[in-house]
Coordinates of C-alpha atoms and ligand atoms in Angstrom, one line a residue:
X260 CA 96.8 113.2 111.8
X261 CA 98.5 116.4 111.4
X262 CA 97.8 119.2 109.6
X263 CA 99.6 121.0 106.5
X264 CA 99.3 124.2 104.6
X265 CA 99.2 124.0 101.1
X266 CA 100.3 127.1 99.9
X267 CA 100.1 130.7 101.4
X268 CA 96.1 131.7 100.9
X269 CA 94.6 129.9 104.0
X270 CA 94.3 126.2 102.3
X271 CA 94.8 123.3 105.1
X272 CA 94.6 119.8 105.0
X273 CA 96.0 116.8 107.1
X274 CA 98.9 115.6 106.1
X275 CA 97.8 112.3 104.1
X276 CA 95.6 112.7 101.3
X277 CA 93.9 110.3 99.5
X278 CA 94.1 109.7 95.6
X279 CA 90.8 108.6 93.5
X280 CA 91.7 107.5 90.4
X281 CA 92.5 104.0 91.1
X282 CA 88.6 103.8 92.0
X283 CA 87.6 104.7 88.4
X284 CA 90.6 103.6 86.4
X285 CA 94.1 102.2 85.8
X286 CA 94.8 99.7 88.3
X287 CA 92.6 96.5 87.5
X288 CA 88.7 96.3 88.0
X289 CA 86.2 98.9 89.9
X290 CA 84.7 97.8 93.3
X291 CA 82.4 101.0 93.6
X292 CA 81.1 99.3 96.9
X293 CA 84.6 98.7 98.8
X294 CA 85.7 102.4 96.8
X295 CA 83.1 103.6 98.7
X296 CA 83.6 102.1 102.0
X297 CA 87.4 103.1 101.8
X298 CA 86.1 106.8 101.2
X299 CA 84.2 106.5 104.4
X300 CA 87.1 104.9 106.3
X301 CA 89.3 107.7 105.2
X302 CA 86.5 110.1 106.6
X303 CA 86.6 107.8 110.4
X304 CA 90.3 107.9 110.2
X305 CA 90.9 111.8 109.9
X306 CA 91.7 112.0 106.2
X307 CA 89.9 115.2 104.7
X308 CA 91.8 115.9 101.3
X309 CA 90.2 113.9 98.3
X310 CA 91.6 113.9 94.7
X311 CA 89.6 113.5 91.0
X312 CA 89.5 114.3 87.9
X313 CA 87.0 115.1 85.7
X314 CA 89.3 112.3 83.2
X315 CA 88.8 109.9 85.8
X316 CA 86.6 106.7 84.6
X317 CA 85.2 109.6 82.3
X318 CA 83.4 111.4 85.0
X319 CA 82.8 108.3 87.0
X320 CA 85.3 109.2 89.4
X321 CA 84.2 112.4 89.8
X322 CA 80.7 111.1 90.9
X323 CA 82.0 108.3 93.0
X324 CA 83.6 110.6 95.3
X325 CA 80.8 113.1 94.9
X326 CA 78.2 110.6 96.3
X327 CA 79.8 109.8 99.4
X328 CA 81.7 113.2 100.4
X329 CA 79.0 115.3 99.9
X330 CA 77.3 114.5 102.8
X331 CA 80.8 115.0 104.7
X332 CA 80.6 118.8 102.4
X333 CA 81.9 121.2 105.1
X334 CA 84.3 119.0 106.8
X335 CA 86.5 118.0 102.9
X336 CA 88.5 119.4 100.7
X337 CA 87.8 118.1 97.4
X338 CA 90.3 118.4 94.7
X339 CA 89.7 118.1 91.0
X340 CA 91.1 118.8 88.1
X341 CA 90.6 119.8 84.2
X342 CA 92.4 119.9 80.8
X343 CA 92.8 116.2 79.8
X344 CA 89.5 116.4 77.2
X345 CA 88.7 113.2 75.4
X346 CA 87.7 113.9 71.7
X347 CA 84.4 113.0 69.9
X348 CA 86.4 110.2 68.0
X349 CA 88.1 109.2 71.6
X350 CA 91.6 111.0 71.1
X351 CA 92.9 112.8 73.6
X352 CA 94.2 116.5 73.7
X353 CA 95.4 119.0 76.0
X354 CA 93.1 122.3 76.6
X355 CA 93.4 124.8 78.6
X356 CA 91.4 127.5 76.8
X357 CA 89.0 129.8 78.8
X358 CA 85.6 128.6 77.4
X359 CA 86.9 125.2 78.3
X360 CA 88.4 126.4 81.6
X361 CA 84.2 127.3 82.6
X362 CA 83.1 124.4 81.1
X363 CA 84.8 121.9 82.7
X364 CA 84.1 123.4 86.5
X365 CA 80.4 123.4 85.6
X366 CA 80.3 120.0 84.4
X367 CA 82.8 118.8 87.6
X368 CA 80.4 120.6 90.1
X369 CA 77.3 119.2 88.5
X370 CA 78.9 115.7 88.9
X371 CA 80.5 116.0 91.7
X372 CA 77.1 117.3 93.1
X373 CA 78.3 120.2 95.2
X374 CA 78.3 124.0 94.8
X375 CA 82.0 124.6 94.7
X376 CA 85.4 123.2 94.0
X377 CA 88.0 123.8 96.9
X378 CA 91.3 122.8 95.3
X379 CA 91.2 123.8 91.0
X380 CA 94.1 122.4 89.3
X381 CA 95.1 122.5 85.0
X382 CA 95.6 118.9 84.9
X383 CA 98.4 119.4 82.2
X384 CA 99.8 122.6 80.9
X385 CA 98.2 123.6 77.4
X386 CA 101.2 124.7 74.8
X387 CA 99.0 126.6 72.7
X388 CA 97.3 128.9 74.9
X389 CA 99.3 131.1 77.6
X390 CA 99.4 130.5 81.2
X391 CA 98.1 133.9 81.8
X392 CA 95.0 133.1 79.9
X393 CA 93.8 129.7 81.1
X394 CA 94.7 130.6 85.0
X395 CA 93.3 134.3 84.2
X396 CA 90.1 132.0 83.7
X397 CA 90.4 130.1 86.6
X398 CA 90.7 133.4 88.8
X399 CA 87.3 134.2 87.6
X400 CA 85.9 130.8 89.0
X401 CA 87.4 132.1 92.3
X402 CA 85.8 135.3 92.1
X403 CA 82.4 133.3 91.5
X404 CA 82.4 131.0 94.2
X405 CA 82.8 128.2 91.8
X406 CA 86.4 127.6 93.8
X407 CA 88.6 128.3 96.1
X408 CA 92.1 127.6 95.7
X409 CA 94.0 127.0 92.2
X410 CA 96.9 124.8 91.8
X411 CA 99.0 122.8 88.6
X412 CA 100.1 119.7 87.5
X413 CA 103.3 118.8 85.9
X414 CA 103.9 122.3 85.2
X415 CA 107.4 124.1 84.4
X416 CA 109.5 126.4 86.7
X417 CA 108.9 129.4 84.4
X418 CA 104.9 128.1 83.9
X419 CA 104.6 128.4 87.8
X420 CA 106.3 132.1 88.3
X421 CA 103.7 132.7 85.3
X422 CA 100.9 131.3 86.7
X423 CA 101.4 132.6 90.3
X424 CA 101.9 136.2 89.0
X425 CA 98.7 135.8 87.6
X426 CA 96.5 134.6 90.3
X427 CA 97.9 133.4 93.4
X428 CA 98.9 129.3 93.2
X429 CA 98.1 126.9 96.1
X430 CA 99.5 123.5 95.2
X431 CA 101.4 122.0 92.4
X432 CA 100.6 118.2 92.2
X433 CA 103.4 116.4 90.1
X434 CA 104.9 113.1 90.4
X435 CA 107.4 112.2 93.5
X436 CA 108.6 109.8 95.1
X437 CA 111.5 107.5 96.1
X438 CA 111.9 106.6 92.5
X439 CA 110.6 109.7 90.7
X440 CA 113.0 113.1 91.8
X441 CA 113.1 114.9 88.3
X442 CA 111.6 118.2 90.5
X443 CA 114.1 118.9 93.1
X444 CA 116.3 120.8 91.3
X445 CA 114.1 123.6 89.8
X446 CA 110.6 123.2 90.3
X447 CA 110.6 122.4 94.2
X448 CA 112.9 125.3 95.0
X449 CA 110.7 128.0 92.9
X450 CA 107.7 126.2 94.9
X451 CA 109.1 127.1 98.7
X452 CA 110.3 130.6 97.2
X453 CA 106.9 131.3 96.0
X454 CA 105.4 129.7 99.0
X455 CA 103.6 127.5 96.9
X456 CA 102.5 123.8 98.5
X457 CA 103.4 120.4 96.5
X458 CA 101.1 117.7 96.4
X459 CA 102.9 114.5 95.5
X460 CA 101.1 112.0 92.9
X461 CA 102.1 108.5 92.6
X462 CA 103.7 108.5 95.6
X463 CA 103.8 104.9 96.0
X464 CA 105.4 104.7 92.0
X465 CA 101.9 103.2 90.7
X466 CA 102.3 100.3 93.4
X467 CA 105.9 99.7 92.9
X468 CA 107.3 100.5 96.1
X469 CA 104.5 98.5 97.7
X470 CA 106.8 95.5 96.7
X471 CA 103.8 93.7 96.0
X472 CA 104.2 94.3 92.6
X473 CA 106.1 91.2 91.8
X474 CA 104.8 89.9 88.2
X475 CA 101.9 92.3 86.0
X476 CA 98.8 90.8 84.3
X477 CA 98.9 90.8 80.8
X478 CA 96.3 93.3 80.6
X479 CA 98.0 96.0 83.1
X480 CA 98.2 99.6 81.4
X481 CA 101.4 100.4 83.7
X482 CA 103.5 99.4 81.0
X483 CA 101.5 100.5 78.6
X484 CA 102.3 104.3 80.3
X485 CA 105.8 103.8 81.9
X486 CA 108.8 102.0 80.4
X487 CA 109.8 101.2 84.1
X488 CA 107.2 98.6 83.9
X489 CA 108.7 97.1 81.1
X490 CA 110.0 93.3 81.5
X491 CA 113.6 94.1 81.7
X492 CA 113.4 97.7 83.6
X493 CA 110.7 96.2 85.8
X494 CA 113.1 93.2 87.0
X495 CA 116.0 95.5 87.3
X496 CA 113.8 97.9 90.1
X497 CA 112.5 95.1 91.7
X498 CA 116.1 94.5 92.9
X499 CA 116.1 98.0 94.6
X500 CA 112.5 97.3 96.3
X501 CA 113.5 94.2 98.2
X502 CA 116.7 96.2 99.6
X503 CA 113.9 98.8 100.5
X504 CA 112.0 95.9 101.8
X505 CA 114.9 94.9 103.8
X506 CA 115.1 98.3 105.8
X507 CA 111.3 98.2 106.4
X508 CA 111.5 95.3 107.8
X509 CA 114.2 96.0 110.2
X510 CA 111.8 99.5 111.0
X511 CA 108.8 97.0 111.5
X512 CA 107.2 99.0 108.5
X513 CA 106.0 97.6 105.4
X514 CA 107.4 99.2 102.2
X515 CA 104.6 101.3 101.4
X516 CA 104.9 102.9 105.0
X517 CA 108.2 103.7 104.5
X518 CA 107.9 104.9 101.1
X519 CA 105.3 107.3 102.1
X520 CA 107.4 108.5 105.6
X521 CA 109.9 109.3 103.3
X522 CA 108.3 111.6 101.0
X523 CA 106.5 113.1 104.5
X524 CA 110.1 113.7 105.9
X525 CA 111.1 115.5 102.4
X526 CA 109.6 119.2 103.7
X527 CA 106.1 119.8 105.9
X528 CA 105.1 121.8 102.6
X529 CA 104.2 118.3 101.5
X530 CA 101.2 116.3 101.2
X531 CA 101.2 112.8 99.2
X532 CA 98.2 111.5 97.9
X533 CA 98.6 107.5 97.6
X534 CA 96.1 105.8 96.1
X535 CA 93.8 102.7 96.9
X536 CA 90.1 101.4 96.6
X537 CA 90.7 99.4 99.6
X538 CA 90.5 99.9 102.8
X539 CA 93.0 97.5 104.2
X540 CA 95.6 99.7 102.3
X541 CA 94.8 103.0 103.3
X542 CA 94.8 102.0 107.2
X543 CA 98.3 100.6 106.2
X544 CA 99.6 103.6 104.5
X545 CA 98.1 105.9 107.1
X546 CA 100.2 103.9 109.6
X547 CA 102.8 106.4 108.1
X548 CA 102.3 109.7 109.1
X549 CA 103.0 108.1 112.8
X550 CA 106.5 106.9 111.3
X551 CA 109.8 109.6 111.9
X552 CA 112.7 108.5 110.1
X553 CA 115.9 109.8 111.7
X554 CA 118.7 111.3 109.4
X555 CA 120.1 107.9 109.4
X556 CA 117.0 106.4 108.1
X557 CA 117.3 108.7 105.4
X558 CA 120.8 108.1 104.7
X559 CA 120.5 104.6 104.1
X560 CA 117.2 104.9 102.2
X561 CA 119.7 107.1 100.0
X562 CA 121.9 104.7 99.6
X563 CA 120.0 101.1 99.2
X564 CA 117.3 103.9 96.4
X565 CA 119.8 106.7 95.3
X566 CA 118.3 109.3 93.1
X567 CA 118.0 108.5 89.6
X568 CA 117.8 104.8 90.6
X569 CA 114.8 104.0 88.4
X570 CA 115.2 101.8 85.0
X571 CA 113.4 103.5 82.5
X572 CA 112.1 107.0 82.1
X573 CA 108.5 107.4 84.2
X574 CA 106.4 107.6 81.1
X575 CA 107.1 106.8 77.7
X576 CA 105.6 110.2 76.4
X577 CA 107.7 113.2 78.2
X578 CA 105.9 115.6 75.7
X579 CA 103.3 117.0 78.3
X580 CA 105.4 117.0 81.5
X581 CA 107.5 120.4 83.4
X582 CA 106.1 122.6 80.6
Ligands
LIG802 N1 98.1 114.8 88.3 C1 98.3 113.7 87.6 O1 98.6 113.7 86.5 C2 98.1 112.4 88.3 C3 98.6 111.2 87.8 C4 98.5 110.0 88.4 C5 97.8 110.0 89.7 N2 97.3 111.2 90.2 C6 96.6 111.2 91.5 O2 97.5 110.7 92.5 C7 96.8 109.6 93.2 C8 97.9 108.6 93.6 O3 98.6 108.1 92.5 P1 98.5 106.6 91.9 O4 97.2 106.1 92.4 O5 98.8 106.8 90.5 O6 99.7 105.8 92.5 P2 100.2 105.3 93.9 O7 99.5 106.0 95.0 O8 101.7 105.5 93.8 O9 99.9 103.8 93.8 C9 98.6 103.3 93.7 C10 98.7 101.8 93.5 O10 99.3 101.2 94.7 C11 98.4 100.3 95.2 N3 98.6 100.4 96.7 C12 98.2 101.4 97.5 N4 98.5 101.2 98.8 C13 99.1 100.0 98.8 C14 99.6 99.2 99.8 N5 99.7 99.6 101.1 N6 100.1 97.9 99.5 C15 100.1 97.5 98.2 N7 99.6 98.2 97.2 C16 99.1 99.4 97.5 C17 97.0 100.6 94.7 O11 96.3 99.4 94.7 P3 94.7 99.3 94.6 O12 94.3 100.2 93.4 O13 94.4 97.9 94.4 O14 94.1 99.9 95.9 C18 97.3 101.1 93.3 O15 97.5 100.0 92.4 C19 95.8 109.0 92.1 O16 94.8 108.3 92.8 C20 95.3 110.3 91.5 O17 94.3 110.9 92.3 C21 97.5 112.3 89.5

């Protein structure tokens, strides 16, 4: 695979990454043995850019990942992230205050079982404590070894010139993809003008554009979290997946390859992170970085999934997002 810089202060990392969470939480039951095996078929197949949180299955994520990519320690970049801090009574708050800034990397190094952190990122922007204070605290991880590059999620325009003035950003990881666009206006601009990377979360939509996705279990927390897995907003994108089917099947792709070639094709300051416990999907969706859609490609991509084309707003809580 080929590589991409994320960001302007040496960080590099081939051009797929792979996301964790689904291993821990979120998408139906853990299978720590085939998570496992997947994170050492990632390894095999040239992936070398890993993302957790310490949220993630409550730390279980964190030493899931841990377990297997220590031993793989010089050759990985390990991402992981704090702010999301579950409550003695089990509610959940934002924090990004400095004691909890050095708490959190101790207790994500300790699980995670390694001596430092290479990618940092505030999970979600805290409201009642100033960029300058919580990334201020995160510089002095980097000046301890505890980490190496910093980055955001779901943060603001006006939160990222903040934050970068501050200490020097890396990566913002934020939602995008075929059906998720809110960042191209302000936020993805202020990233190439600060030479600032974007990681891409939820690249695939949750599953969506997998078109696999055809009917949810009762139990399935995507609704839960998005109304555009909600019965009627749900039926109404699955009529845009099969016409995105329709072109990936003329490509000889499937869906998910072409959903993930498209975000590629978006800038080379971009690195997805789709995410699966299984290895028969991740050899599928790394069957995408050998995929070049042509301008025509992308033109009719345009048209059959047009920007905005999404029923229902991503999550039902907008309250903690592009603060
Ligand atoms: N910063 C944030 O706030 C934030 C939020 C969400 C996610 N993330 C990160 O971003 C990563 C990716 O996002 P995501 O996992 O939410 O969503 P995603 O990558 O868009 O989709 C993951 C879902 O798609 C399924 N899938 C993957 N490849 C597939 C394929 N080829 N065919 C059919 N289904 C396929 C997975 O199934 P299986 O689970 O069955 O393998 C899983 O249900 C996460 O793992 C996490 O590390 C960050």
């Amino acid at each position: 695979m080929e590589k991409r810089k994320l960001g302007s202060q040496g960080l590099e990392v081939a051009e797929l990454g792979l996301g964790c969470m689904g291993m821990s939480q979120m998408y139906g039951p853990r299978d720590d043995v085939e998570s496992t095996a997947t994170l050492e078929r990632a390894i095999e197949l040239g992936i070398n850019f890993f993302d957790t949180a310490d949220v993630y299955g409550a730390g279980h994520n964190e030493e899931l990942v841990g377990k297997t990519l220590g031993k793989y320690r010089d050759r990985v970049i390990i991402a992981t992230k704090f702010a999301n801090q579950v409550l003695p009574d089990g509610k959940r708050t934002i924090n990004g205050r400095p004691e909890y800034v050095r708490s959190s990397c101790d207790a994500s190094l300790k699980r995670l079982g390694v001596d430092y952190i290479d990618l940092y990122y505030q999970h979600r922007v805290d409201r009642k404590v100033p960029i300058e204070e919580t990334v201020g605290a995160m510089a002095e991880l980097v000046k301890q070894g505890k980490v190496r590059f910093l980055g955001l999620s779901e943060a603001g325009a006006q939160t990222i010139r903040r934050a970068h003035a501050t200490h020097p950003i890396s990566a913002l990881q934020s939602e995008y993809s075929l059906w998720t666009r809110d960042y191209e206006d302000e936020v993805i601009p202020t990233l190439r003008e600060l030479g600032i990377g974007f990681v891409p979360f939820s690249p695939l939509g949750r599953g969506f554009l997998s078109g696999n996705l055809r009917d949810l279990p009762a139990d399935d927390m995507r609704p839960k979290i998005s109304p555009r897995f909600e019965a009627e907003n749900f039926q109404r994108n699955l009529a845009v997946v099969d016409r995105i089917k329709e072109i990936a099947k003329e490509k000889n792709l499937t869906p998910s390859q072409l959903a993930l070639a498209w975000v590629l094709a978006q800038s080379n300051d971009m690195v997805p992170i789709p995410g699966t416990k299984r290895r028969t999907y991740l050899e599928e969706n790394l069957g995408a970085a050998k995929v070049t859609l042509s301008k025509t490609d992308l033109a009719r991509i345009e048209e059959v999934a047009p920007k905005g084309f999404a029923a229902g707003g991503r999550y039902h809580d907008m309250r903690s997002v592009n603060i």
